[in-house]
Short mmCIF file of C-alpha atoms in Angstrom, two decimals:
data_model
loop_
_atom_site.label_atom_id
_atom_site.label_comp_id
_atom_site.label_asym_id
_atom_site.label_seq_id
_atom_site.Cartn_x
_atom_site.Cartn_y
_atom_site.Cartn_z
CA MET A 10 24.24 16.12 22.00
CA PRO A 11 19.88 16.83 20.99
CA VAL A 12 17.88 13.64 21.49
CA VAL A 13 14.33 14.30 19.69
CA ASP A 14 11.56 12.26 20.70
CA LEU A 15 9.17 12.51 18.00
CA ALA A 16 6.22 10.78 19.98
CA MET A 17 6.32 14.30 21.93
CA VAL A 18 7.86 16.53 19.45
CA PRO A 19 5.82 17.74 16.64
CA LEU A 20 7.85 16.62 13.08
CA ARG A 21 7.79 20.51 11.76
CA SER A 22 9.49 21.76 14.57
CA LEU A 23 12.42 19.39 14.25
CA ASN A 24 12.84 19.82 10.89
CA ALA A 25 13.05 23.86 11.56
CA ASP A 26 15.72 23.20 14.30
CA LEU A 27 17.68 21.11 11.71
CA HIS A 28 17.05 23.94 9.05
CA LYS A 29 18.43 26.66 11.52
CA LEU A 30 21.70 24.87 11.89
CA PRO A 31 24.85 26.85 10.89
CA GLN A 32 27.48 25.26 9.01
CA ASN A 33 29.59 25.35 12.13
CA THR A 34 27.31 24.18 14.65
CA ASN A 35 28.49 22.52 17.87
CA GLU A 36 25.31 19.95 17.80
CA THR A 37 26.60 17.95 15.28
CA HIS A 38 24.98 14.20 16.29
CA TRP A 39 21.12 14.22 16.49
CA THR A 40 19.16 11.05 17.83
CA ILE A 41 15.61 10.80 16.66
CA ARG A 42 13.30 8.48 18.57
CA ASN A 43 9.80 7.36 17.61
CA PRO A 44 9.96 8.29 14.04
CA GLY A 45 6.51 6.26 13.46
CA GLY A 46 6.61 6.40 9.80
CA LYS A 47 6.29 9.85 9.70
CA HIS A 48 6.93 11.55 6.16
CA ALA A 49 9.74 14.21 5.20
CA LEU A 50 11.82 13.64 8.21
CA ALA A 51 14.76 15.52 8.09
CA VAL A 52 14.42 16.89 4.85
CA GLY A 53 16.39 19.97 3.33
CA LEU A 54 19.45 19.82 5.93
CA ASP A 55 22.23 21.88 4.97
CA ALA A 56 25.00 21.51 7.47
CA PRO A 57 27.54 18.65 7.99
CA VAL A 58 25.85 17.23 11.01
CA THR A 59 24.90 13.62 11.66
CA VAL A 60 21.16 12.82 12.39
CA GLU A 61 20.44 9.18 13.61
CA ILE A 62 16.77 7.86 13.38
CA GLU A 63 15.84 5.03 15.55
CA GLY A 64 13.04 3.26 13.51
CA HIS A 65 11.21 3.13 10.23
CA VAL A 66 10.57 6.54 8.55
CA GLY A 67 7.94 7.61 5.94
CA TYR A 68 8.11 9.26 2.54
CA TYR A 69 11.16 11.42 1.43
CA CYS A 70 13.53 11.19 4.36
CA GLY A 71 16.36 12.95 3.91
CA GLY A 72 15.00 14.70 0.68
CA MET A 73 17.21 17.51 -1.01
CA ASN A 74 20.15 16.51 1.75
CA LYS A 75 23.03 18.63 1.45
CA GLU A 76 26.40 17.91 3.64
CA ALA A 77 24.52 15.97 6.51
CA THR A 78 24.80 12.37 7.14
CA ILE A 79 21.30 10.73 7.98
CA VAL A 80 21.23 7.15 9.34
CA VAL A 81 18.06 5.33 9.59
CA THR A 82 18.00 2.03 11.86
CA GLY A 83 14.89 0.86 9.98
CA ASN A 84 13.14 0.87 6.96
CA ALA A 85 12.29 3.67 4.67
CA GLY A 86 9.22 4.94 2.60
CA VAL A 87 9.02 5.84 -0.80
CA GLY A 88 11.50 8.38 -2.07
CA VAL A 89 14.28 8.33 0.57
CA GLY A 90 17.05 10.88 -0.35
CA GLU A 91 15.01 12.30 -3.27
CA ASN A 92 16.76 14.97 -5.22
CA MET A 93 20.00 14.68 -2.55
CA MET A 94 22.88 17.03 -3.23
CA SER A 95 25.60 15.72 -1.03
CA GLY A 96 26.35 13.92 2.03
CA GLU A 97 25.28 10.46 3.02
CA ILE A 98 22.18 8.60 3.96
CA ARG A 99 22.23 5.01 5.15
CA ILE A 100 19.01 2.85 5.85
CA LYS A 101 19.88 -0.21 7.70
CA GLY A 102 16.70 -1.83 6.77
CA ASP A 103 14.50 -1.92 3.36
CA ALA A 104 13.71 1.14 1.08
CA SER A 105 10.31 1.58 -0.58
CA GLN A 106 9.96 2.87 -4.28
CA ALA A 107 12.32 5.51 -6.08
CA ALA A 108 15.22 5.69 -3.54
CA GLY A 109 17.19 8.03 -4.46
CA ALA A 110 15.30 9.66 -7.22
CA THR A 111 16.48 12.48 -9.27
CA GLY A 112 19.47 12.59 -6.81
CA ARG A 113 22.34 15.03 -7.90
CA GLY A 114 25.20 13.92 -5.52
CA GLY A 115 26.15 12.38 -2.31
CA LEU A 116 25.90 8.48 -1.20
CA LEU A 117 22.78 6.97 -0.44
CA VAL A 118 23.49 3.38 1.23
CA ILE A 119 20.45 0.72 1.43
CA GLU A 120 21.49 -2.21 3.49
CA GLY A 121 18.41 -4.41 2.71
CA ASP A 122 16.84 -4.28 -0.58
CA ALA A 123 15.06 -1.46 -2.38
CA SER A 124 12.06 -1.87 -4.24
CA ALA A 125 10.80 -0.33 -7.54
CA ARG A 126 12.32 2.72 -9.57
CA CYS A 127 15.23 2.62 -7.30
CA GLY A 128 17.39 5.57 -8.57
CA ILE A 129 14.71 6.98 -11.01
CA SER A 130 16.38 9.95 -13.30
CA MET A 131 19.33 9.82 -11.19
CA LYS A 132 21.55 12.90 -11.84
CA GLY A 133 24.80 12.29 -10.37
CA ILE A 134 24.08 10.42 -7.17
CA ASP A 135 25.84 7.40 -6.00
CA ILE A 136 23.63 4.59 -4.84
CA VAL A 137 24.51 1.23 -3.08
CA VAL A 138 22.14 -1.47 -2.42
CA LYS A 139 23.34 -4.49 -0.42
CA GLY A 140 20.46 -6.43 -1.40
CA SER A 141 18.26 -6.41 -4.85
CA ILE A 142 16.30 -3.83 -6.38
CA GLY A 143 12.91 -3.79 -8.02
CA PRO A 144 11.63 -3.27 -11.41
CA MET A 145 12.21 -0.11 -13.46
CA SER A 146 15.26 0.75 -11.61
CA ALA A 147 17.32 3.62 -12.92
CA PHE A 148 14.94 4.66 -15.00
CA MET A 149 15.91 7.69 -17.47
CA ALA A 150 19.03 7.84 -15.26
CA GLN A 151 21.56 10.67 -16.47
CA GLU A 152 24.26 10.53 -14.13
CA GLY A 153 25.99 8.70 -10.91
CA ASN A 154 26.48 5.24 -10.33
CA LEU A 155 24.08 2.49 -8.76
CA VAL A 156 25.59 -0.37 -7.40
CA VAL A 157 23.53 -3.69 -6.56
CA LEU A 158 24.99 -6.36 -4.63
CA GLY A 159 21.72 -8.43 -5.20
CA ASP A 160 19.54 -8.79 -8.22
CA ALA A 161 17.93 -6.16 -10.54
CA GLY A 162 14.10 -6.47 -11.38
CA GLU A 163 12.32 -6.01 -14.98
CA ALA A 164 13.50 -3.37 -17.29
CA LEU A 165 16.50 -2.30 -15.59
CA GLY A 166 17.70 1.21 -17.03
CA ASP A 167 14.86 1.80 -19.39
CA SER A 168 15.49 4.66 -21.56
CA ILE A 169 18.42 5.27 -19.47
CA TYR A 170 20.83 8.54 -20.86
CA GLU A 171 24.07 8.21 -18.70
CA ALA A 172 25.17 6.63 -15.59
CA ARG A 173 26.48 3.42 -14.94
CA LEU A 174 24.89 0.27 -13.39
CA PHE A 175 26.76 -2.20 -11.71
CA VAL A 176 25.05 -5.41 -10.55
CA ARG A 177 26.41 -8.20 -9.14
CA GLY A 178 23.63 -10.85 -9.51
CA ALA A 179 20.93 -11.48 -12.33
CA VAL A 180 19.30 -9.06 -14.24
CA ARG A 181 15.50 -9.97 -14.90
CA SER A 182 15.48 -8.00 -18.07
CA LEU A 183 16.93 -4.50 -19.51
CA GLY A 184 14.75 -1.79 -20.61
CA ALA A 185 14.64 -0.02 -23.94
CA ASP A 186 18.44 1.03 -24.92
CA CYS A 187 20.16 -0.39 -21.84
CA VAL A 188 23.13 -2.69 -22.60
CA GLU A 189 25.65 -4.64 -21.32
CA LYS A 190 29.01 -2.73 -21.31
CA PRO A 191 32.62 -3.86 -20.87
CA MET A 192 34.25 -2.49 -17.64
CA GLU A 193 36.90 0.04 -18.53
CA ALA A 194 39.26 0.83 -16.08
CA ALA A 195 37.58 4.43 -15.42
CA ASP A 196 34.34 2.21 -14.68
CA ARG A 197 36.48 0.05 -12.52
CA ALA A 198 37.77 2.90 -10.61
CA ALA A 199 34.48 4.49 -10.37
CA LEU A 200 32.91 1.36 -8.97
CA ALA A 201 35.84 0.66 -6.51
CA GLY A 202 35.42 4.24 -5.28
CA VAL A 203 31.81 4.07 -4.55
CA ILE A 204 32.07 0.50 -2.93
CA ALA A 205 34.92 2.15 -0.75
CA ARG A 206 32.97 5.05 0.35
CA ALA A 207 30.01 2.56 1.25
CA GLY A 208 32.38 0.76 3.44
CA LEU A 209 32.36 -2.40 1.67
CA SER A 210 35.60 -3.02 0.15
CA ASP A 211 36.36 -5.88 2.33
CA ASP A 212 33.07 -7.34 1.22
CA VAL A 213 32.90 -7.20 -2.57
CA SER A 214 35.55 -6.89 -5.11
CA PRO A 215 34.64 -4.79 -8.25
CA ASP A 216 35.14 -8.08 -10.44
CA GLU A 217 32.30 -9.41 -9.03
CA PHE A 218 29.81 -6.86 -10.95
CA LYS A 219 28.60 -6.58 -14.55
CA LEU A 220 28.30 -2.86 -16.01
CA TYR A 221 25.22 -1.75 -17.84
CA GLY A 222 24.68 1.77 -19.45
CA SER A 223 23.28 3.28 -22.38
CA ALA A 224 23.37 2.21 -25.84
CA ARG A 225 22.83 5.75 -26.71
CA THR A 226 20.66 5.04 -29.81
CA LEU A 227 17.47 7.18 -28.56
CA TYR A 228 19.72 10.01 -27.88
CA HIS A 229 18.51 11.37 -31.59
CA PHE A 230 15.39 11.40 -33.69
CA HIS A 231 15.93 8.28 -36.25
CA VAL A 232 14.70 9.48 -39.45
CA ASP A 233 13.59 5.87 -40.55
CA ASN A 234 10.65 6.37 -37.89
CA ALA A 235 8.98 9.39 -39.38
CA SER A 236 6.49 7.42 -41.04
CA ALA A 237 5.22 6.39 -37.51
CA TYR A 238 3.80 9.91 -37.22
CA MET B 3 -5.19 9.15 -3.02
CA CYS B 4 -7.15 7.03 -0.73
CA GLY B 5 -5.86 4.80 2.11
CA ILE B 6 -6.42 1.44 2.62
CA VAL B 7 -6.01 -1.21 5.87
CA GLY B 8 -6.32 -4.34 6.66
CA LEU B 9 -6.17 -6.77 9.64
CA PHE B 10 -6.01 -10.54 9.88
CA ILE B 11 -5.56 -11.96 13.16
CA LYS B 12 -3.96 -15.33 13.59
CA ALA B 13 -3.80 -15.35 17.58
CA PRO B 14 -7.30 -15.82 19.00
CA GLU B 15 -6.60 -13.71 21.88
CA LEU B 16 -6.20 -10.64 19.76
CA GLU B 17 -9.80 -11.23 18.46
CA GLN B 18 -11.40 -8.86 20.72
CA ASP B 19 -9.11 -6.12 19.67
CA LEU B 20 -9.64 -6.22 16.12
CA GLY B 21 -11.94 -3.18 15.99
CA ARG B 22 -9.75 -0.87 18.32
CA LEU B 23 -6.76 -1.57 16.24
CA LEU B 24 -8.37 -1.32 12.83
CA SER B 25 -9.88 2.21 14.24
CA ALA B 26 -6.42 3.56 14.77
CA MET B 27 -5.21 2.28 11.47
CA LEU B 28 -8.17 4.00 9.86
CA GLU B 29 -7.56 7.03 11.68
CA THR B 30 -3.85 7.31 10.68
CA MET B 31 -4.70 7.07 7.11
CA SER B 32 -7.32 10.36 7.29
CA ASP B 33 -4.38 12.17 5.61
CA ARG B 34 -4.93 9.96 2.67
CA GLY B 35 -8.63 10.38 2.51
CA PRO B 36 -10.52 12.60 4.62
CA ASP B 37 -13.82 12.44 2.57
CA SER B 38 -15.40 9.23 3.57
CA ALA B 39 -14.49 5.82 5.41
CA GLY B 40 -15.80 2.57 5.38
CA PHE B 41 -14.86 -0.93 7.13
CA ALA B 42 -15.76 -4.52 7.14
CA ILE B 43 -15.65 -6.85 10.28
CA TYR B 44 -15.50 -10.63 10.04
CA GLY B 45 -17.15 -11.35 13.70
CA ALA B 46 -18.98 -14.31 14.86
CA ASP B 47 -21.44 -16.41 12.84
CA LYS B 48 -24.66 -18.29 13.83
CA ALA B 49 -25.61 -21.60 12.26
CA ASP B 50 -28.06 -21.37 9.62
CA LEU B 51 -28.24 -17.41 9.64
CA VAL B 52 -27.22 -14.74 7.38
CA LYS B 53 -26.40 -11.28 8.59
CA LEU B 54 -27.77 -8.58 6.34
CA THR B 55 -26.06 -5.03 6.56
CA LEU B 56 -28.84 -2.58 5.57
CA SER B 57 -28.69 1.15 5.60
CA HIS B 58 -30.80 4.27 5.36
CA SER B 59 -30.07 7.97 5.78
CA ASP B 60 -32.56 8.07 8.66
CA PRO B 61 -32.06 5.59 11.72
CA ALA B 62 -35.39 6.06 12.61
CA ALA B 63 -36.66 4.36 9.45
CA LEU B 64 -34.40 1.36 10.37
CA GLU B 65 -36.08 0.39 13.56
CA ARG B 66 -39.44 0.82 11.99
CA VAL B 67 -38.58 -1.50 8.87
CA ALA B 68 -36.82 -4.19 11.25
CA GLY B 69 -40.29 -4.11 13.20
CA ALA B 70 -42.21 -4.78 9.81
CA LEU B 71 -39.62 -7.30 8.67
CA ASP B 72 -40.34 -9.42 11.95
CA THR B 73 -43.66 -9.30 10.67
CA HIS B 74 -43.22 -10.27 6.98
CA LEU B 75 -40.75 -13.19 8.11
CA GLY B 76 -42.80 -14.52 11.19
CA TYR B 77 -40.19 -14.60 13.56
CA PRO B 78 -37.98 -11.90 15.39
CA ALA B 79 -34.83 -11.81 13.48
CA GLU B 80 -31.89 -10.76 15.73
CA ARG B 81 -30.87 -7.13 15.17
CA THR B 82 -28.42 -4.35 15.93
CA ILE B 83 -28.63 -0.92 14.92
CA ARG B 84 -25.50 1.10 14.68
CA SER B 85 -26.25 4.72 13.73
CA ASN B 86 -27.80 4.63 10.32
CA HIS B 87 -26.92 0.79 9.82
CA LEU B 88 -28.91 -2.19 10.41
CA ILE B 89 -27.38 -5.40 10.94
CA VAL B 90 -30.23 -8.21 10.81
CA SER B 91 -29.82 -11.95 11.10
CA VAL B 92 -32.27 -13.87 8.99
CA ARG B 93 -32.46 -17.48 8.39
CA ARG B 94 -30.36 -18.50 5.36
CA ALA B 95 -33.67 -19.47 3.25
CA ASP B 96 -34.94 -16.07 4.06
CA GLU B 97 -32.35 -14.21 2.54
CA GLU B 98 -33.83 -13.30 -0.53
CA ARG B 99 -37.13 -12.30 0.90
CA ALA B 100 -35.39 -10.22 3.66
CA ARG B 101 -33.47 -8.19 0.68
CA ALA B 102 -36.44 -7.59 -1.26
CA PHE B 103 -38.46 -6.33 1.97
CA ALA B 104 -35.60 -4.20 2.93
CA THR B 105 -35.13 -2.80 -0.56
CA GLY B 106 -38.73 -2.32 -1.36
CA ALA B 107 -38.98 -0.24 2.19
CA GLY B 108 -36.16 1.94 0.79
CA LEU B 109 -32.95 0.62 2.73
CA ARG B 110 -29.81 -0.03 0.92
CA VAL B 111 -28.24 -3.49 1.04
CA VAL B 112 -24.67 -2.90 2.26
CA GLY B 113 -23.48 -6.47 2.08
CA ALA B 114 -24.50 -9.87 3.69
CA GLY B 115 -22.74 -12.89 4.68
CA LYS B 116 -22.45 -15.23 7.74
CA ARG B 117 -19.76 -13.46 9.29
CA MET B 118 -19.18 -9.94 7.57
CA GLU B 119 -20.82 -6.63 8.68
CA ILE B 120 -20.09 -3.63 6.56
CA PHE B 121 -20.25 -0.06 7.53
CA LYS B 122 -19.54 3.17 5.58
CA GLU B 123 -20.29 6.99 5.88
CA VAL B 124 -19.06 10.15 4.52
CA GLY B 125 -17.06 12.16 6.77
CA LEU B 126 -13.68 12.12 8.57
CA PRO B 127 -12.64 8.59 9.36
CA ILE B 128 -12.20 9.13 13.23
CA GLN B 129 -16.08 10.14 13.06
CA VAL B 130 -17.17 7.28 10.82
CA ALA B 131 -15.20 5.01 13.17
CA GLU B 132 -17.06 6.53 16.63
CA GLN B 133 -20.28 6.52 14.53
CA PHE B 134 -20.40 2.97 14.53
CA GLY B 135 -18.35 2.25 17.24
CA LEU B 136 -15.65 -0.07 15.50
CA ALA B 137 -13.34 0.40 18.53
CA GLY B 138 -15.33 -2.22 20.48
CA MET B 139 -15.91 -4.65 17.57
CA SER B 140 -14.27 -7.94 17.46
CA GLY B 141 -13.48 -10.39 15.07
CA THR B 142 -10.87 -12.35 12.98
CA HIS B 143 -10.44 -9.87 10.39
CA GLY B 144 -11.26 -6.70 8.98
CA ILE B 145 -10.41 -4.30 5.95
CA GLY B 146 -10.81 -0.50 5.96
CA HIS B 147 -10.71 2.29 3.45
CA THR B 148 -10.38 6.13 3.51
CA ARG B 149 -11.46 8.11 0.29
CA MET B 150 -10.35 11.18 -1.17
CA ALA B 151 -12.90 11.47 -3.78
CA THR B 152 -11.27 12.28 -7.10
CA GLU B 153 -13.80 10.58 -9.64
CA SER B 154 -17.16 10.68 -8.30
CA ALA B 155 -19.10 12.55 -5.82
CA VAL B 156 -18.83 12.25 -1.92
CA THR B 157 -21.44 9.57 -1.37
CA THR B 158 -22.12 6.90 0.94
CA ASN B 159 -22.43 4.61 -2.27
CA GLY B 160 -19.21 5.45 -3.28
CA ALA B 161 -17.38 4.60 -0.16
CA HIS B 162 -15.62 1.32 0.33
CA PRO B 163 -15.51 -1.56 1.07
CA PHE B 164 -17.48 -2.94 -2.05
CA SER B 165 -19.35 -6.18 -1.45
CA THR B 166 -20.71 -8.22 -4.38
CA GLY B 167 -20.96 -11.56 -2.85
CA ARG B 168 -21.69 -13.33 0.25
CA ASP B 169 -18.81 -12.63 3.15
CA GLN B 170 -16.88 -10.88 0.33
CA CYS B 171 -15.76 -7.34 -0.04
CA LEU B 172 -12.98 -5.37 -1.43
CA VAL B 173 -11.03 -2.08 -0.99
CA HIS B 174 -9.24 -0.32 -3.61
CA ASN B 175 -6.60 2.23 -3.80
CA GLY B 176 -6.38 3.39 -7.64
CA SER B 177 -8.55 3.58 -10.89
CA LEU B 178 -9.43 0.96 -13.32
CA SER B 179 -9.48 1.94 -16.89
CA ASN B 180 -11.49 -1.01 -18.14
CA HIS B 181 -14.25 -1.15 -15.64
CA ASN B 182 -17.33 -0.31 -18.16
CA SER B 183 -16.56 -3.44 -20.47
CA VAL B 184 -15.92 -5.94 -17.32
CA ARG B 185 -18.95 -4.74 -16.12
CA ARG B 186 -21.09 -5.17 -19.20
CA GLU B 187 -19.25 -8.79 -19.22
CA LEU B 188 -20.23 -9.58 -15.32
CA THR B 189 -23.58 -8.04 -16.11
CA ARG B 190 -24.24 -10.80 -18.92
CA GLU B 191 -22.78 -13.33 -16.42
CA GLY B 192 -25.50 -12.34 -13.87
CA LEU B 193 -23.99 -10.13 -11.37
CA SER B 194 -25.72 -6.79 -10.33
CA PHE B 195 -23.74 -3.58 -9.86
CA GLU B 196 -25.18 -0.76 -7.48
CA THR B 197 -22.78 2.04 -8.56
CA GLU B 198 -20.86 3.13 -11.82
CA ASN B 199 -17.87 2.55 -9.42
CA ASP B 200 -14.51 0.86 -10.83
CA SER B 201 -13.81 -0.49 -7.20
CA GLU B 202 -17.36 -2.56 -7.33
CA VAL B 203 -16.50 -4.03 -10.79
CA ALA B 204 -12.87 -5.50 -9.30
CA ALA B 205 -15.24 -7.07 -6.38
CA GLY B 206 -17.76 -8.10 -8.73
CA TYR B 207 -15.13 -10.02 -10.99
CA LEU B 208 -13.63 -11.69 -7.98
CA THR B 209 -17.19 -12.89 -7.04
CA TRP B 210 -17.94 -14.04 -10.49
CA ARG B 211 -14.56 -16.28 -10.43
CA MET B 212 -15.11 -17.41 -7.03
CA ARG B 213 -18.71 -18.34 -8.02
CA GLU B 214 -17.10 -20.34 -10.93
CA GLY B 215 -15.10 -22.40 -8.54
CA ALA B 216 -11.83 -20.36 -8.26
CA SER B 217 -9.99 -19.85 -4.90
CA LEU B 218 -9.51 -16.12 -3.48
CA ARG B 219 -6.00 -16.62 -4.74
CA GLU B 220 -6.76 -17.76 -7.95
CA ALA B 221 -9.59 -15.36 -8.34
CA LEU B 222 -6.98 -12.61 -7.90
CA GLU B 223 -4.11 -14.36 -10.34
CA GLU B 224 -6.85 -14.09 -13.10
CA SER B 225 -7.74 -10.37 -12.49
CA LEU B 226 -4.28 -9.78 -13.23
CA LYS B 227 -5.34 -10.56 -16.88
CA ALA B 228 -8.56 -9.07 -16.83
CA LEU B 229 -8.24 -5.69 -14.99
CA ASP B 230 -6.24 -2.96 -16.48
CA GLY B 231 -5.35 0.24 -14.41
CA PHE B 232 -3.77 1.00 -11.08
CA TYR B 233 -4.69 -1.04 -7.99
CA THR B 234 -4.04 -2.14 -4.78
CA PHE B 235 -6.63 -4.34 -3.52
CA VAL B 236 -7.26 -5.94 0.05
CA VAL B 237 -9.97 -8.53 -0.01
CA GLY B 238 -11.99 -10.29 2.42
CA THR B 239 -13.77 -13.57 2.46
CA GLU B 240 -15.62 -15.52 5.34
CA ASN B 241 -12.09 -17.09 5.92
CA GLY B 242 -9.60 -15.38 3.85
CA PHE B 243 -7.49 -12.11 3.52
CA ALA B 244 -5.59 -11.17 0.49
CA VAL B 245 -3.46 -8.26 -0.98
CA LEU B 246 -2.73 -7.83 -4.86
CA ARG B 247 -0.93 -4.84 -6.41
CA ASP B 248 -0.88 -3.91 -10.31
CA PRO B 249 2.54 -5.00 -12.11
CA VAL B 250 3.51 -1.14 -12.01
CA SER B 251 3.04 -1.28 -8.22
CA CYS B 252 1.45 2.35 -8.87
CA LYS B 253 0.04 2.61 -5.63
CA PRO B 254 1.61 2.15 -2.33
CA ALA B 255 1.61 -0.89 -0.04
CA VAL B 256 3.42 -2.16 3.21
CA MET B 257 2.58 -5.19 5.39
CA ALA B 258 3.92 -6.49 8.74
CA GLU B 259 3.49 -9.95 9.96
CA THR B 260 3.87 -11.41 13.22
CA ARG B 261 2.79 -14.56 15.00
CA ASP B 262 -0.33 -13.00 16.07
CA TYR B 263 -1.55 -11.26 13.04
CA VAL B 264 -0.94 -10.02 9.22
CA ALA B 265 -1.29 -6.39 8.90
CA PHE B 266 -1.57 -4.18 5.60
CA GLY B 267 -1.30 -0.23 5.23
CA SER B 268 -1.14 2.17 2.53
CA GLU B 269 1.97 3.74 4.68
CA TYR B 270 4.05 2.28 7.42
CA ARG B 271 2.31 5.01 9.68
CA ALA B 272 -0.73 2.84 9.63
CA LEU B 273 1.05 0.04 11.45
CA ALA B 274 3.41 1.88 13.92
CA GLY B 275 0.72 1.67 16.51
CA LEU B 276 0.06 -2.27 16.29
CA PRO B 277 1.43 -4.61 19.49
CA GLY B 278 4.57 -6.12 18.78
CA ILE B 279 5.29 -3.84 15.42
CA GLU B 280 9.04 -3.50 16.68
CA SER B 281 9.85 -6.98 15.75
CA ALA B 282 7.36 -7.76 12.98
CA HIS B 283 8.57 -8.88 9.63
CA ILE B 284 7.59 -5.96 7.61
CA PHE B 285 7.87 -5.97 3.72
CA GLU B 286 6.50 -4.33 0.51
CA PRO B 287 4.30 -6.53 -1.55
CA GLU B 288 5.66 -7.18 -4.73
CA PRO B 289 3.74 -6.15 -8.01
CA ALA B 290 1.68 -8.63 -9.45
CA LYS B 291 1.94 -11.17 -6.86
CA VAL B 292 -0.85 -12.65 -4.56
CA TYR B 293 -0.60 -12.56 -0.80
CA ALA B 294 -3.45 -14.70 0.48
CA TRP B 295 -3.84 -15.93 4.12
CA GLU B 296 -6.79 -18.58 5.21
CA ARG B 297 -7.94 -19.45 8.59
CA ALA B 298 -8.62 -23.05 8.91
#
């Protein structure tokens, strides 16, 4: 199983090797050492392999991921899992801003905290944060589930279209058109499913969460506002 | 873009490595700012002396003016010339005379303080660091900046850090939108500015607040209301080091703290080479929250 030391091997060559992997590759487990906060590590993967990164990564780690499982033992910089399509990314430490931004599918698990704009414009991804999330998270979210075991910062779900936001702790404030909603059976099932996939079924119960989502009042232009223009 | 770095040493035995560590941090941030670079180092002080950092495009002029300054002051002021910057230590009572003489002779005052020395120049950060011998410098803390020019020309004047008060300097990643009106207000308060740069106004605002009695922390808290725009600031004073991000946290920032130091970088990459980083407490400073450290 390949072990790549980024103190010796250029990042571009590692990413190129990962891109070349066929669907049926036998090299299914990669270990990356000395990531040193480098940007765009393991982006654009398109094969069912596991990439384990030992240390802290920079911007956009695992961006556009398809099928691959990426585990980072340290922290992740801005935009981890940006626009991921499927597969799983797990960050053992904290994530910086815009974690899972515009993600379309797959599962992103952050075991520490995520800072501002977590899940911004999410479009189908499931994001689980074991710690807390920063301000302006799920801004303009469209689809998917954001599950937060800790607290949420200011303006959660501002201008949200759809998507379910489950928060166990306190929410500092809700953004425009984001409201608390009753949890229906389908919501609970979705939450339980995400919790199970993240491996947290023994740690938390869906009953501990509150659900936030779109009030749908911004979907259409309201004629009463015409005089404002 | 722009990259900023800062290093505040807590363990005295690490002070000799300040320049070497800061130099490596600056070099890593070249990707964020290849046009110019600058740094401030807080080194040893000498009782009753003030260090003036002066610059001139022609290093030969520095030697000439330094000699004439000695004659003007009537004593040989201790001096060090590093490339096109001259550090001269004058008696505290002579600071204004020395400043006037230097500017009259065509030199630019980059900064002044008991302990602070400032160096800045256009060019790749690695070249700038080598030009001034940063790696060999020691001190208690230092801050640095790598600039990607977007708003104004690539000149030495536009390079950070900006210093508007004794031993005070600031590096800034971002842009301020109300700097013209704040500059006018500060000018009325008696501050003077060398450039049209927004970051110099931020430095001036903090200088003004601290002149009026605020602590570094208080001055930064007040700046949250007074300054509008995008910013991550790293600020140095004679004994202090502080970080502030705007309420939207528009510009990146990551910090690491160990028993031996506090380090700031625009990106984690800048911190990756620091000693003991593997076990450091690494965190992202929260928006609109002042982080300050002070040496006793």
